[in-house]
Coordinates of C-alpha atoms in Angstrom, one line a residue:
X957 CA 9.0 -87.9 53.6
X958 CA 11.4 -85.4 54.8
X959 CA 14.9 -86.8 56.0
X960 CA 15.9 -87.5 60.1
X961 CA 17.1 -84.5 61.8
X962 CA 20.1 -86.1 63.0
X963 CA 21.0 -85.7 59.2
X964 CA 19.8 -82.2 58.7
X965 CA 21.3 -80.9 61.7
X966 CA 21.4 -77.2 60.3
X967 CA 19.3 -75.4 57.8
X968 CA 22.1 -73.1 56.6
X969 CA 25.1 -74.9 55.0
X970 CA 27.9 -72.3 56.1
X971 CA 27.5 -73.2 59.1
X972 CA 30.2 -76.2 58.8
X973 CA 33.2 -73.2 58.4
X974 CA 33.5 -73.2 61.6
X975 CA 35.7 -76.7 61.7
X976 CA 38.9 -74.9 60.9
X977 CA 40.3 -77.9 58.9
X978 CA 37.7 -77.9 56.7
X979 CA 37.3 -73.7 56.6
X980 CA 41.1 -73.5 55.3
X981 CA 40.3 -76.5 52.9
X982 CA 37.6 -74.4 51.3
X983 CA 39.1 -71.3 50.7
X984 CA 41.6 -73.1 49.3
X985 CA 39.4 -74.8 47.2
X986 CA 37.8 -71.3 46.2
X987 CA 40.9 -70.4 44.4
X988 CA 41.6 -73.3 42.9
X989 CA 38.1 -73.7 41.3
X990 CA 38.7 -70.1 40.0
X991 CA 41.4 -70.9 37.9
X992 CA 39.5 -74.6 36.5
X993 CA 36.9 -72.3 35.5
X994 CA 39.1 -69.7 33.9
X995 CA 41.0 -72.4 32.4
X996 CA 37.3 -73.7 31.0
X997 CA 36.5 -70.8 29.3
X998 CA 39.5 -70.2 27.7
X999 CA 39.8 -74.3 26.8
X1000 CA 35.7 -73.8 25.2
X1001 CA 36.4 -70.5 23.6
X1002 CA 40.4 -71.4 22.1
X1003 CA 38.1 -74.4 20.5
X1004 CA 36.0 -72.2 18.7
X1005 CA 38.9 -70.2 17.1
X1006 CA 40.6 -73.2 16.0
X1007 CA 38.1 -75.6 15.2
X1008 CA 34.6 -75.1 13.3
X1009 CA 33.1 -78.5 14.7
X1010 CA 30.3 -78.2 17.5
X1011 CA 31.4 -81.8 18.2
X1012 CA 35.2 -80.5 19.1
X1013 CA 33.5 -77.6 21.7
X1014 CA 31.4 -80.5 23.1
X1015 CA 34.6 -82.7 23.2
X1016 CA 36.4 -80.2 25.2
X1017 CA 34.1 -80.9 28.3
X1018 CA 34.0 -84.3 27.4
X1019 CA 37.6 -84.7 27.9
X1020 CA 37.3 -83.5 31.3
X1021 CA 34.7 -86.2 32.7
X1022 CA 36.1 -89.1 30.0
X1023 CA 39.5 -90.0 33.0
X1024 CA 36.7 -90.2 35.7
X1025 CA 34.8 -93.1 33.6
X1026 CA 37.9 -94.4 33.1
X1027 CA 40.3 -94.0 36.2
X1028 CA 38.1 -93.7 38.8
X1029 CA 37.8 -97.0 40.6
X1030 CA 41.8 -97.1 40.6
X1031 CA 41.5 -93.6 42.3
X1032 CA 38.9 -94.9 44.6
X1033 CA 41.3 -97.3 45.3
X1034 CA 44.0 -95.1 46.2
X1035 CA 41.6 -92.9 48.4
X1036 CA 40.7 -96.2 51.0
X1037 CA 44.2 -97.8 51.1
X1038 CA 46.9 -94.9 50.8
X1039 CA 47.5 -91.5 52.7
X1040 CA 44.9 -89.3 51.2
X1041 CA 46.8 -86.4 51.9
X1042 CA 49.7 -87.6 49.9
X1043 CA 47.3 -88.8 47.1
X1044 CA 45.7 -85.6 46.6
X1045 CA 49.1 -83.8 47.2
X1046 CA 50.8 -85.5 43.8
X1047 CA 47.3 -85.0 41.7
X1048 CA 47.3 -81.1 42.4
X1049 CA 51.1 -81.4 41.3
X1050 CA 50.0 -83.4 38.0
X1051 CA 47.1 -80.5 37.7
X1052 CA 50.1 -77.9 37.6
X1053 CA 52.4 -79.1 35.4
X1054 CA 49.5 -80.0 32.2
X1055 CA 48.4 -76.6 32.9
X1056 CA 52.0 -75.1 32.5
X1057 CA 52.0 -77.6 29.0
X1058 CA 48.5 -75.8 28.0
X1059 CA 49.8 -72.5 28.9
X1060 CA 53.1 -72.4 27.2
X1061 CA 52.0 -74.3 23.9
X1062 CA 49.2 -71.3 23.7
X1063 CA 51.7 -69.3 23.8
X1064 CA 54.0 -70.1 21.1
X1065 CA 51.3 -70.9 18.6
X1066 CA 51.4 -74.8 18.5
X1067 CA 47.9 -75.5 20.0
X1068 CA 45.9 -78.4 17.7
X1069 CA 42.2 -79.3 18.5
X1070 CA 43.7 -82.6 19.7
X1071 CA 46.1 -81.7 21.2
X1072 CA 43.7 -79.3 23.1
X1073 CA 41.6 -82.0 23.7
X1074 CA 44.3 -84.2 25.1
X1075 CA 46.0 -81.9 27.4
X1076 CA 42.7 -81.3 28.9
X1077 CA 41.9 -84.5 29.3
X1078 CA 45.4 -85.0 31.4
X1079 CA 44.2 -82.6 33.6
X1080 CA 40.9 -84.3 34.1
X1081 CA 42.7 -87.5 34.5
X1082 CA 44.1 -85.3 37.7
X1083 CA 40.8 -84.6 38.9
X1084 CA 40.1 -88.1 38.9
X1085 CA 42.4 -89.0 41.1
X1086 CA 42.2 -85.8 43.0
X1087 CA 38.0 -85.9 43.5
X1088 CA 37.4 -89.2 45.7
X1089 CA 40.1 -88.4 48.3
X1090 CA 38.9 -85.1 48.6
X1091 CA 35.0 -86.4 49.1
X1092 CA 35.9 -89.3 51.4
X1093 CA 38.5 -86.5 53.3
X1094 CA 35.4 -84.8 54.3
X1095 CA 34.2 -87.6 56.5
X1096 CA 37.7 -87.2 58.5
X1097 CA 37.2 -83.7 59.4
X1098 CA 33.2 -82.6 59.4
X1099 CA 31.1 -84.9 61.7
X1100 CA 28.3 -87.0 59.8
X1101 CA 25.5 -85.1 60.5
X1102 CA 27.8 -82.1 59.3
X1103 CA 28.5 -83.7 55.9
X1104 CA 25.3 -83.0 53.6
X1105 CA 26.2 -78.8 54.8
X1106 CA 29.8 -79.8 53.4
X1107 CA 29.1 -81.0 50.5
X1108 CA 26.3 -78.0 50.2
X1109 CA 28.8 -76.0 51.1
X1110 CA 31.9 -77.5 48.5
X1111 CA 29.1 -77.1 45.8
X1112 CA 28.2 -73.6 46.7
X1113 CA 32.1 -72.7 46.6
X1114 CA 33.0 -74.1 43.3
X1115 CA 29.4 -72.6 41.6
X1116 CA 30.4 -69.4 43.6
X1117 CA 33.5 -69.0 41.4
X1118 CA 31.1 -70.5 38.8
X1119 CA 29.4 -67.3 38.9
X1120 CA 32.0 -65.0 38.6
X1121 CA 34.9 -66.8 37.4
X1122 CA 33.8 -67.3 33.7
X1123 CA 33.3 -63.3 33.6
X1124 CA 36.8 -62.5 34.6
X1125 CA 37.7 -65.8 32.3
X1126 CA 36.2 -64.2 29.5
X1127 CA 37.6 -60.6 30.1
X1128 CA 41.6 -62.8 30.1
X1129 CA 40.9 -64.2 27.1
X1130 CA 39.2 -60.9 25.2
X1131 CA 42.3 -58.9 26.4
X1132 CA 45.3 -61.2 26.9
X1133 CA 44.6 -64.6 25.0
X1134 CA 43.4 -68.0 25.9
X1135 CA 47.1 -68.5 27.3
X1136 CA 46.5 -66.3 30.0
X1137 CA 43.8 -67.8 31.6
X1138 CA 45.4 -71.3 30.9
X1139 CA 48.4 -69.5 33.4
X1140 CA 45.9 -68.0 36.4
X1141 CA 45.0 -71.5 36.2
X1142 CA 48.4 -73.2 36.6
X1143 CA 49.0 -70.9 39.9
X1144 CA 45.8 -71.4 41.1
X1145 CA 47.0 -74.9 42.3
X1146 CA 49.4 -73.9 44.6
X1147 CA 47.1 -72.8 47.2
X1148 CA 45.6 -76.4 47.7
X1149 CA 48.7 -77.7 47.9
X1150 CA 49.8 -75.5 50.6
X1151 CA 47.0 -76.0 52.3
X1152 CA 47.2 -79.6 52.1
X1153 CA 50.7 -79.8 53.2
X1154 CA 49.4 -77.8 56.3
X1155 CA 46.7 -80.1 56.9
X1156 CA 47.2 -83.3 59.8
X1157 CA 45.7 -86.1 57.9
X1158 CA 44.5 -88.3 60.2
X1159 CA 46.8 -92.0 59.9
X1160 CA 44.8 -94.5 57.7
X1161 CA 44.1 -97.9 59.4
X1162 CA 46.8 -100.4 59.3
X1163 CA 45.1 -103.1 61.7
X1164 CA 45.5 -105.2 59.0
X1165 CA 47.8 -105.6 56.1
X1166 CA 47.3 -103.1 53.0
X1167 CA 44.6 -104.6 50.4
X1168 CA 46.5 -105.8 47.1
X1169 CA 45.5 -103.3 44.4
X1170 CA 43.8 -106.1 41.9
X1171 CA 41.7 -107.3 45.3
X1172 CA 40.7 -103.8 46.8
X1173 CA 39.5 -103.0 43.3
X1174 CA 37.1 -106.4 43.1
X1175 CA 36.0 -105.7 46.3
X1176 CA 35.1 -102.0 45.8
X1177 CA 33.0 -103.1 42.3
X1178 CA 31.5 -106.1 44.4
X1179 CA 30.5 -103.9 47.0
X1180 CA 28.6 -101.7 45.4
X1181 CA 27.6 -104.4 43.0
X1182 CA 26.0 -105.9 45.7
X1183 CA 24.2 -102.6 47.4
X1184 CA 20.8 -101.7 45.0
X1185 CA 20.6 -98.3 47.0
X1186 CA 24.0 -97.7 45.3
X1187 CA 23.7 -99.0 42.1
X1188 CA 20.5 -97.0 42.2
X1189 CA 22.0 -93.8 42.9
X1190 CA 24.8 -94.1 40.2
X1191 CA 22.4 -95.5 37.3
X1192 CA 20.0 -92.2 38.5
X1193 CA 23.0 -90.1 38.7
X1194 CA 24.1 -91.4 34.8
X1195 CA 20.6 -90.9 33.8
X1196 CA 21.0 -87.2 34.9
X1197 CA 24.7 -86.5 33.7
X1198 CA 24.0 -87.4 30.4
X1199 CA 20.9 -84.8 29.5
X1200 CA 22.4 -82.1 31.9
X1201 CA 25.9 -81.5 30.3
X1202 CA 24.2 -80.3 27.0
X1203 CA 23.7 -76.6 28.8
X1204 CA 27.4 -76.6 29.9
X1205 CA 28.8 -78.7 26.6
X1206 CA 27.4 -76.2 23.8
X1207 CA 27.0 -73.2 26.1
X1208 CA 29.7 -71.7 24.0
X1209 CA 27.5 -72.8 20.4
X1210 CA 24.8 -70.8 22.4
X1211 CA 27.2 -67.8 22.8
X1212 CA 28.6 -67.8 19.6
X1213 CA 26.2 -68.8 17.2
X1214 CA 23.0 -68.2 18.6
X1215 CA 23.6 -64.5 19.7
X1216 CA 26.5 -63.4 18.0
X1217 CA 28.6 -62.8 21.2
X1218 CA 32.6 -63.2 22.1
X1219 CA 34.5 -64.7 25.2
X1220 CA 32.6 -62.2 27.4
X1221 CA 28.7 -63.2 26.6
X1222 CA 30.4 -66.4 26.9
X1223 CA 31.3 -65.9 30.3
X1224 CA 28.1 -64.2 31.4
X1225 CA 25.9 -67.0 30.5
X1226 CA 28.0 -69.6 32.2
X1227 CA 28.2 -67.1 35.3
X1228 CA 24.1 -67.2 35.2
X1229 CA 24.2 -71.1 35.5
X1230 CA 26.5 -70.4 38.9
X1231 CA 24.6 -68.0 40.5
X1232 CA 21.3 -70.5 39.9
X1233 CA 24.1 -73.1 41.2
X1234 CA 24.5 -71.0 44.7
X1235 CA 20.4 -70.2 45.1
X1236 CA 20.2 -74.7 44.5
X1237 CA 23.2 -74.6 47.1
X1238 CA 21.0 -72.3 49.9
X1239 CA 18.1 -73.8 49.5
X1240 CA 19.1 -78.1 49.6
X1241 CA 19.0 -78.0 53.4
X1242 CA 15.4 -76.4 53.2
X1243 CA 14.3 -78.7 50.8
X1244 CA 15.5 -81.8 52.2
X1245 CA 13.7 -80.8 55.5
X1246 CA 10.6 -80.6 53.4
X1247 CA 11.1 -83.3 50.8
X1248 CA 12.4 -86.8 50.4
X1249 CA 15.3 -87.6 48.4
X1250 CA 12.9 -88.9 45.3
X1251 CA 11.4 -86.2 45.1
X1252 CA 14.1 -83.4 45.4
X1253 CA 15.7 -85.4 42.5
X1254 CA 12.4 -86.0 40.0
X1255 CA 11.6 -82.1 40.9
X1256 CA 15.4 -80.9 39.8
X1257 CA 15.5 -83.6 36.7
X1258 CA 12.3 -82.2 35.6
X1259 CA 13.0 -78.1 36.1
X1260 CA 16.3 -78.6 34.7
X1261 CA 14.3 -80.3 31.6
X1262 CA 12.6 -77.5 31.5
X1263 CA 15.2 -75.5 31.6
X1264 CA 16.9 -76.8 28.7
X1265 CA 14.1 -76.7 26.8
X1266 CA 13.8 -72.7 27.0
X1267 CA 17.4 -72.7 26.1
X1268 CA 16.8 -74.7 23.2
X1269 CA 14.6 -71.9 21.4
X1270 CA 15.3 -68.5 23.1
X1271 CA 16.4 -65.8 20.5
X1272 CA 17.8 -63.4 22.8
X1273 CA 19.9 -63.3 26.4
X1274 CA 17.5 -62.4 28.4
X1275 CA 15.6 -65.4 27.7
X1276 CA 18.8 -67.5 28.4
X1277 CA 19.6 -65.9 31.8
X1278 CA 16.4 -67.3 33.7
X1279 CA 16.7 -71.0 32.4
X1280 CA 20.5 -70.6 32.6
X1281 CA 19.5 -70.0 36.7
X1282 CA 16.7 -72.6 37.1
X1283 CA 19.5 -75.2 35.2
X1284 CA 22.3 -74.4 37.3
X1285 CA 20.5 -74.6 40.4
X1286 CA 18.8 -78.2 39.3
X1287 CA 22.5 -79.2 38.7
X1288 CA 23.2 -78.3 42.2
X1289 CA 20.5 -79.9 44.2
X1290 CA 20.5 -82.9 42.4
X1291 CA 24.2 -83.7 41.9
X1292 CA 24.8 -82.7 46.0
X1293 CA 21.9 -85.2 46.3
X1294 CA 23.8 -88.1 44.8
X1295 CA 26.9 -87.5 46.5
X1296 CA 25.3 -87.3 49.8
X1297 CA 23.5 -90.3 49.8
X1298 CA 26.5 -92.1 47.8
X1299 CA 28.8 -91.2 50.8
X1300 CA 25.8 -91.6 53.8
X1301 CA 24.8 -95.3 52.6
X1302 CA 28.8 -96.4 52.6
X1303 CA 30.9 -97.5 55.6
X1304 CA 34.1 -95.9 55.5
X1305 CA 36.2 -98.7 54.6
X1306 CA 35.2 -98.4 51.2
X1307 CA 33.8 -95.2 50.6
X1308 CA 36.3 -93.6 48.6
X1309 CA 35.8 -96.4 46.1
X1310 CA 31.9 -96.0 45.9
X1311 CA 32.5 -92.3 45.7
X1312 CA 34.6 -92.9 42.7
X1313 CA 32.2 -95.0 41.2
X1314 CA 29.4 -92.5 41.8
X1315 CA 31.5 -90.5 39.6
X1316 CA 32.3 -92.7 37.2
X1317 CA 28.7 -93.2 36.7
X1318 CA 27.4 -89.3 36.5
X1319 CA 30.9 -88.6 34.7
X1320 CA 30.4 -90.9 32.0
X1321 CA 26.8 -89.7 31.5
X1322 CA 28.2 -86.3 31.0
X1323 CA 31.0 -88.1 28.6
X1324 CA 28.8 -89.2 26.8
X1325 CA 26.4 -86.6 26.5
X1326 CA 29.1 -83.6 25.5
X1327 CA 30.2 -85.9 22.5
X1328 CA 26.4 -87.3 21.8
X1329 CA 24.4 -83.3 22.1
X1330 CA 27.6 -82.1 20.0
X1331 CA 27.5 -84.4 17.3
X1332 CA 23.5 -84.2 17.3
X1333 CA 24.1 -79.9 17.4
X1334 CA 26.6 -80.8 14.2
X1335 CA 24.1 -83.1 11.8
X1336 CA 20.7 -81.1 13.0
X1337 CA 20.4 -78.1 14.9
X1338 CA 21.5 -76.8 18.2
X1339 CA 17.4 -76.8 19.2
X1340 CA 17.1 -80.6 18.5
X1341 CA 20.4 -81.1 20.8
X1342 CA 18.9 -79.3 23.7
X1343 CA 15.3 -80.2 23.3
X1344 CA 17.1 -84.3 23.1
X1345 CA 19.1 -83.3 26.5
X1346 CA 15.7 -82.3 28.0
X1347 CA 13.7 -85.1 27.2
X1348 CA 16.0 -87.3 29.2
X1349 CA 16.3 -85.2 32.1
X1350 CA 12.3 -85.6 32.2
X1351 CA 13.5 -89.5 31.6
X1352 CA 15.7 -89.2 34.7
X1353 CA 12.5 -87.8 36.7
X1354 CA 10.4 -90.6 35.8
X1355 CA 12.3 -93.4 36.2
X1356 CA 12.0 -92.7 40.1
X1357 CA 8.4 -93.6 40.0
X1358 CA 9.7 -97.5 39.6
X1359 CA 12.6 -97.2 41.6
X1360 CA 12.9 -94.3 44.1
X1361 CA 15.9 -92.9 45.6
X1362 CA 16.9 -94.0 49.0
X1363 CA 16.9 -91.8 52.0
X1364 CA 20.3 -91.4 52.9
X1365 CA 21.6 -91.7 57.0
X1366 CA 18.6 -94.2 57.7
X1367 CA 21.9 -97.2 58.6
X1368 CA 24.0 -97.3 61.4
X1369 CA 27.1 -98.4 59.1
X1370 CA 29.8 -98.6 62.0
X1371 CA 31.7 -101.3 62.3
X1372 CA 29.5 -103.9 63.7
X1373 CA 32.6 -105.4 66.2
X1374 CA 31.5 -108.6 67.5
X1375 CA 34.1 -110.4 65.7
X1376 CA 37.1 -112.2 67.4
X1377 CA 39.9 -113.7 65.7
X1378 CA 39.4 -117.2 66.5
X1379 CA 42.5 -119.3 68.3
X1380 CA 44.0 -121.3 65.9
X1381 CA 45.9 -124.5 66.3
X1382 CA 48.1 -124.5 62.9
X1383 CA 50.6 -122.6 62.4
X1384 CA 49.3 -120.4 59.2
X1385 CA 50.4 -117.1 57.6
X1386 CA 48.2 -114.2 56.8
X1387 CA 48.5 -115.3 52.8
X1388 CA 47.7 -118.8 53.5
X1389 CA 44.6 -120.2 52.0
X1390 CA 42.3 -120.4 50.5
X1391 CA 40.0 -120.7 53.5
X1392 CA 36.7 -122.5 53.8
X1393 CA 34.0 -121.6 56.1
X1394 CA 30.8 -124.0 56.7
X1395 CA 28.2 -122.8 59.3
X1396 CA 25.5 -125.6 60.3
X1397 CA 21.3 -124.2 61.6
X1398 CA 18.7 -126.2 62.7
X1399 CA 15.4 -125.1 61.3
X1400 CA 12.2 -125.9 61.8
X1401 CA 10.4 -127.0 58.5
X1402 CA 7.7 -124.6 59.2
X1403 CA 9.9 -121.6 59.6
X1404 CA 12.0 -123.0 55.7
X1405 CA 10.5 -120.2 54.1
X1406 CA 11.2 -117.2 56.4
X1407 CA 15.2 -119.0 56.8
X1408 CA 15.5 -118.7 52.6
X1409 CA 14.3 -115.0 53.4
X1410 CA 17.1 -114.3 55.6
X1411 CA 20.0 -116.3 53.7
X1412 CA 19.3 -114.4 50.7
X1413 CA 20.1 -111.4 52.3
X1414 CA 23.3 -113.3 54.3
X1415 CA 24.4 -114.0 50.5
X1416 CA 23.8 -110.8 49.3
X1417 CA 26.1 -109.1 52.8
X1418 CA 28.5 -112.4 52.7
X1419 CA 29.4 -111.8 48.9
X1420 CA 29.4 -108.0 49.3
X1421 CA 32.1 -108.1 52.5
X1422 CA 34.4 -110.6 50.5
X1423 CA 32.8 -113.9 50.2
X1424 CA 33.4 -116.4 47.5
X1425 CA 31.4 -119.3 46.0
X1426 CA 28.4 -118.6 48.4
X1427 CA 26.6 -122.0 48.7
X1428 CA 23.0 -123.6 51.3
X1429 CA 22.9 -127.0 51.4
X1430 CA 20.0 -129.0 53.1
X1431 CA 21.0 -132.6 54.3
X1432 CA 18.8 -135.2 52.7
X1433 CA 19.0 -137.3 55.2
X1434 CA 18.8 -134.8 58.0
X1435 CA 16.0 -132.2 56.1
X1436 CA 16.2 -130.2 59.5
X1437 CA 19.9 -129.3 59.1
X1438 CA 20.8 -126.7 56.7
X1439 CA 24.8 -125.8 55.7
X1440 CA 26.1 -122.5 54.6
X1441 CA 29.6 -122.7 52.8
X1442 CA 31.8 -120.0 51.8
X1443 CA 35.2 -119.5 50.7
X1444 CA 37.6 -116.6 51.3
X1445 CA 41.1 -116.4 49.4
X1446 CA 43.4 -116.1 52.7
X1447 CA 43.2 -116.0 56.0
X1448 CA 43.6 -112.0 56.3
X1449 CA 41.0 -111.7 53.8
X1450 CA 38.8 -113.9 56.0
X1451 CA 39.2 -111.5 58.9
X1452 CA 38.7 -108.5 56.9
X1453 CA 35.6 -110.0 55.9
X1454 CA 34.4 -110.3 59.1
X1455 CA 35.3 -106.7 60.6
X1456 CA 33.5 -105.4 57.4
X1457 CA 30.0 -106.5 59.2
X1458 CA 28.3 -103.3 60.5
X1459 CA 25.8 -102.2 63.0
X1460 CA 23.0 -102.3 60.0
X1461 CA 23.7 -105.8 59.3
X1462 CA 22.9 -106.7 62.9
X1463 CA 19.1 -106.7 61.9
X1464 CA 19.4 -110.2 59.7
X1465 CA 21.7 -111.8 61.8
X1466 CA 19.4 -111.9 64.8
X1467 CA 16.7 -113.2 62.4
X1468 CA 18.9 -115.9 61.5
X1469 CA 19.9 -116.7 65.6
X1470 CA 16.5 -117.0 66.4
X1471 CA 15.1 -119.2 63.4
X1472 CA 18.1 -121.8 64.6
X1473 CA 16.7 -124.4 66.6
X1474 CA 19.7 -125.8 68.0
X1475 CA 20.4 -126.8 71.6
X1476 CA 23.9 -124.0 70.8
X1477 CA 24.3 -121.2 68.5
X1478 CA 25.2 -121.9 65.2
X1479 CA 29.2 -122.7 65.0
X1480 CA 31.5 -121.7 62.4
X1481 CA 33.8 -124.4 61.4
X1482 CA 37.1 -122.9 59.8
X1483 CA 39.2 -124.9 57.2
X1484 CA 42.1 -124.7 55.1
X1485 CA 42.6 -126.0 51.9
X1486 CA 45.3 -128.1 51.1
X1487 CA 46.7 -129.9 48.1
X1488 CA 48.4 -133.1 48.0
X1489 CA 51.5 -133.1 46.5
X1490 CA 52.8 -137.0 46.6
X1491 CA 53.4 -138.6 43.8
X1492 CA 52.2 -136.4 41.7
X1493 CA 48.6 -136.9 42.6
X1494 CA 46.3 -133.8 43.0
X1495 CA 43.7 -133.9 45.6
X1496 CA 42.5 -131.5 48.2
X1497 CA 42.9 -132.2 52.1
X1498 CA 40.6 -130.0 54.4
X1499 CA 42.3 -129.9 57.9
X1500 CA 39.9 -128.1 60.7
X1501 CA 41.4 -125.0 62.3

């Protein structure tokens, strides 16, 4: 079924320039993607010269998605709990100064494969941290129903300069040298970070103390964890990573060994997979008002399939041009799919963390593939590697028929906001705990089965927002009465699980409230632990609060 309108508010994706914030964002971002792309070709091309290993090219993209698998729930981490602004300020300056290493050891001579390799990947590793502040920025400066045009819109931008940036890359690297185009590169940060410094971040939320780093991190993997639409996305999104980087890993095998061309036929075919990019880009608003999300993504898994496939066994360019444009614009719709709905099905407490997860997930699939569709390209043939990447996109198209996609913007995930901080009669501190929570419901034995319906879900949102050692207990003497137990590590953490509850979740909890058979609402009873130290003796006291 085709998605809400409220989520497909325009057809045509540039229609979101005119938010100033984010139009000066973008063209910033225009120029900085020119210079990663120039910097690509130069990075896939210098490989060539120095290295006669297919698995090396591959590597070279590989190191550039490899931080992202690694990193990327720490960045996510970042992105929710620190000044985003800042954050992305200090990756861009990281960015600038690897690039100036690359640039100058081009130079002088001293470049290694390796060391190639691992300057690259320092430069992903600032991409990581860069990419899920940037994503979850969006939702601070485009309005909801605004952000699958931005992320159109971000997508058509960087494949824009995908079009025409490997050209001018490979023209710098035929006339000036790899070193060159490693350069542009390094001055192509500076206009995202004036443009950043420009920007008025809104002030994150500091209602409540700053998550600890080792506890935001659990609760952004238990989060998502705990969504299937999520962990659904990512595994589709990995599925889809790993067969669709062969094109852009051993494009450069394709230029090189396959037609016989240099730095420029290089450039051309990579150009061809952005100008398929920007038609994928213009027409994801029309499809999504025609389509549902499973079926956008099992269309673009299987033309990109397809795609590769062609690539795999045509002798000449002109062969490679069309499935170079049906493969760039599958790349396109699909990935702007999973970000989307990654972003749309996450409340914004946490969503630069499941952003960073997302790509983790379709990072690591392309990790993995660069090094896997290399090494395959090195002990068989290029053919077999493509015609292996496009057997698993088709893979990636069918798995939807036993788990489909979700449709994204169908939850109301604003804070739900009945909560109140309960008066307390102890004296405790924020840290104190850990704190024990026991809710008792009345239910009638012939309404059991429908109860263990709703607690399951209860568990599964408790345990997502925070909850530990998630327990229902039935009284044996009492079968009527039921007891829910949970534990929470302090009290803050007890309060930030409860303003984690949103509109979406209201749904079960009025289930719950009126299978309860009570002559009041269920009532939370509160408790501390405590541990006795007299004596020596352990023991734990639980005093009410």
């Amino acid at each position: 079924m085709p998605m809400s309108a409220s989520s497909s508010s325009s057809s045509n994706p540039l229609s979101v320039l005119r938010i100033p914030a984010f139009r000066n964002r973008w063209g910033a971002s225009l120029v900085s993607n020119l210079g990663t792309l120039v910097q690509s070709v130069g990075a896939g091309w210098m490989m060539t010269q120095i290295s006669d290993s297919d698995a090396m090219v591959g590597l070279v993209q590989g190191a550039v998605t490899v931080p992202t698998m690694l990193f990327a729930v720490f960045a996510g981490t970042l992105a929710d709990s620190h000044d985003r602004r800042i954050v992305m300020i200090g990756a861009q300056l990281f960015m600038m100064a690897s690039a100036v290493l690359l640039t100058v050891l081009a130079w002088v001579g001293l470049m290694t494969p390796w060391l190639l390799v691992g300057l690259t990947f320092l430069i992903g590793t600032g991409s990581t941290f860069f990419n899920p502040s940037w994503q979850a920025s969006m939702g601070d400066i485009v309005p909801r129903s605004e952000l699958p045009s931005a992320v159109a819109l971000n997508s058509m931008g960087f494949n824009a300069m995908r079009s025409v940036g490997p050209a001018i890359g490979g023209i710098i690297v035929a006339v000036a040298g790899a070193a060159a185009a490693f350069a542009l590169n390094a001055v192509s940060y500076v206009a995202m970070i004036i443009a950043l410094w420009l920007w008025k971040a809104p002030l994150p939320d500091r209602s409540l103390p700053r998550e600890p780093l080792r506890l935001a991190v659990q609760s952004g993997l238990r989060y998502v964890a705990m969504s299937p639409n999520l962990v659904n996305v990512m595994g589709r999104a990995f599925l889809f990573g790993l067969g669709a980087v062969a094109v852009l890993s051993l494009l450069p095998v394709v230029a090189h060994e396959r037609l016989g061309g240099d730095a420029t036929t290089y450039g051309i075919l990579l150009g061809c997979f952005g100008v398929g990019a920007i038609f994928g880009a213009f027409f994801n608003a029309k499809l999504r008002a025609a389509m549902d999300n499973e079926h956008i993504c099992r269309a673009a898994a299987f033309a990109g399939g397809g795609a590769t496939l062609l690539l795999a066994f045509a002798p000449v360019i002109w062969l490679c041009l069309p499935a170079l444009l049906v493969a760039g614009a599958s790349w396109v719709i699909a990935l702007s799919l999973f970000n989307v709905t990654v972003q749309l099905s996450t409340p914004r407490w946490v969503v630069g963390r499941a952003i960073a997860l997302y790509q983790s997930a379709s990072f690591g699939g392309m990790a993995l593939g660069s090094w896997l569709w290399g090494a395959v390209s090195d002990g068989q043939t290029l053919a077999i590697a493509l015609g292996g990447a496009a057997v698993t996109l088709v893979l990636a198209g069918l798995v939807g028929l036993h788990r489909p996609l979700p449709e994204y913007g169908s939850l109301d995930l604003s804070p739900l906001g009945l909560f109140r901080e309960p008066m307390l009669r102890l004296d405790i501190q924020p840290r104190s705990g850990p704190v024990v929570v026991e809710i008792s419901y009345e239910i009638d034995p012939a309404d059991v089965d429908a109860f263990l319906e709703v607690m399951a879900e209860r568990r599964r949102v408790r345990i997502r927002d925070g909850a530990q050692n998630w327990v229902l207990m039935r009284d044996l003497e009492s079968p009527r009465i039921w007891q829910e137990t949970y534990h929470v590590p302090t009290w803050v953490e007890y309060i930030r699980h409860n303003t984690r509850r949103t509109v979406a979740d209201r749904e079960s909890l009025e289930r719950l409230q009126g299978l309860h058979r009570g002559a009041e609402p269920p009532k939370a009873r509160r408790m501390i632990e405590r541990h006795s130290l007299a004596r020596g003796r352990g023991g734990v006291y639980r005093f009410d609060i």
